[in-house]
Amino acid sequence: MTDMTEEEAEALDEYFTKHLPKVDPSKGGVTTRQGSRMVALDRLSEDSLLTMALATKKSPTELIGEMIREKISVNP
């Protein structure tokens, strides 16, 4: 992909300034409730999670999901 020229960037800026994108919250995404859930962790949990993520090459989100599914399968 090539870089944009100043003129192309200005044209895109002008277009999207005048034509705001339409968003459908029912479809999810980072700007909707489904896509922006946050979890606060204590320092020990955060450090452990990041260490496990580095060791397993998985994201913290994947690890949390696995832990929850494991817990559910043990205690249905």
Short mmCIF file of C-alpha atoms in Angstrom, two decimals:
data_model
loop_
_atom_site.label_atom_id
_atom_site.label_comp_id
_atom_site.label_asym_id
_atom_site.label_seq_id
_atom_site.Cartn_x
_atom_site.Cartn_y
_atom_site.Cartn_z
CA MET A 1 0.00 0.00 0.00
CA THR A 2 1.36 3.40 -0.92
CA ASP A 3 1.28 6.49 1.27
CA MET A 4 -1.35 9.13 0.67
CA THR A 5 -0.47 12.51 -0.70
CA GLU A 6 -1.38 15.64 1.26
CA GLU A 7 -4.17 16.33 -1.24
CA GLU A 8 -5.64 12.83 -0.82
CA ALA A 9 -5.50 13.10 2.96
CA GLU A 10 -7.20 16.49 2.91
CA ALA A 11 -9.90 15.17 0.56
CA LEU A 12 -10.62 12.22 2.87
CA ASP A 13 -10.66 14.50 5.91
CA GLU A 14 -13.13 16.83 4.22
CA TYR A 15 -15.32 13.93 3.04
CA PHE A 16 -15.58 12.29 6.47
CA THR A 17 -16.08 15.64 8.18
CA LYS A 18 -19.15 16.24 5.98
CA HIS A 19 -20.33 12.60 5.84
CA LEU A 20 -20.24 11.07 9.31
CA PRO A 21 -20.26 7.26 9.31
CA LYS A 22 -23.50 5.57 10.38
CA VAL A 23 -23.07 3.20 13.31
CA ASP A 24 -25.39 0.33 14.22
CA PRO A 25 -24.92 -0.49 17.93
CA SER A 26 -26.71 -3.83 17.51
CA LYS A 27 -23.79 -5.15 15.44
CA GLY A 28 -21.19 -4.81 18.21
CA GLY A 29 -17.71 -3.38 17.84
CA VAL A 30 -15.23 -1.39 19.85
CA THR A 31 -17.54 1.60 20.30
CA THR A 32 -20.51 -0.40 21.58
CA ARG A 33 -21.22 -2.01 24.89
CA GLN A 34 -20.37 -5.47 23.55
CA GLY A 35 -16.91 -4.33 22.44
CA SER A 36 -15.84 -2.16 25.35
CA ARG A 37 -16.16 -4.28 28.47
CA MET A 38 -13.41 -3.58 30.95
CA VAL A 39 -12.17 -5.65 33.86
CA ALA A 40 -10.10 -4.23 36.69
CA LEU A 41 -7.41 -6.54 38.07
CA ASP A 42 -5.26 -6.33 41.15
CA ARG A 43 -1.50 -6.08 40.59
CA LEU A 44 -0.76 -9.76 41.30
CA SER A 45 -3.47 -10.96 38.89
CA GLU A 46 -2.31 -8.54 36.20
CA ASP A 47 1.34 -9.61 36.52
CA SER A 48 0.41 -13.30 36.48
CA LEU A 49 -1.84 -12.89 33.47
CA LEU A 50 0.80 -11.00 31.49
CA THR A 51 3.46 -13.58 32.40
CA MET A 52 1.19 -16.42 31.25
CA ALA A 53 0.36 -14.53 28.05
CA LEU A 54 4.04 -14.15 27.20
CA ALA A 55 4.79 -17.78 28.03
CA THR A 56 1.89 -19.22 26.02
CA LYS A 57 1.88 -16.63 23.21
CA LYS A 58 -1.83 -16.06 23.82
CA SER A 59 -3.61 -12.80 24.52
CA PRO A 60 -4.80 -12.01 28.05
CA THR A 61 -8.36 -12.14 26.69
CA GLU A 62 -7.83 -15.68 25.39
CA LEU A 63 -6.38 -16.78 28.73
CA ILE A 64 -9.25 -15.29 30.74
CA GLY A 65 -11.76 -16.99 28.42
CA GLU A 66 -10.01 -20.35 28.86
CA MET A 67 -9.95 -19.95 32.65
CA ILE A 68 -13.65 -19.14 32.76
CA ARG A 69 -14.60 -22.05 30.46
CA GLU A 70 -12.46 -24.39 32.61
CA LYS A 71 -14.14 -23.17 35.79
CA ILE A 72 -17.60 -23.61 34.25
CA SER A 73 -16.83 -27.16 33.11
CA VAL A 74 -15.63 -28.13 36.61
CA ASN A 75 -18.64 -26.54 38.38
CA PRO A 76 -21.59 -26.77 35.97
#
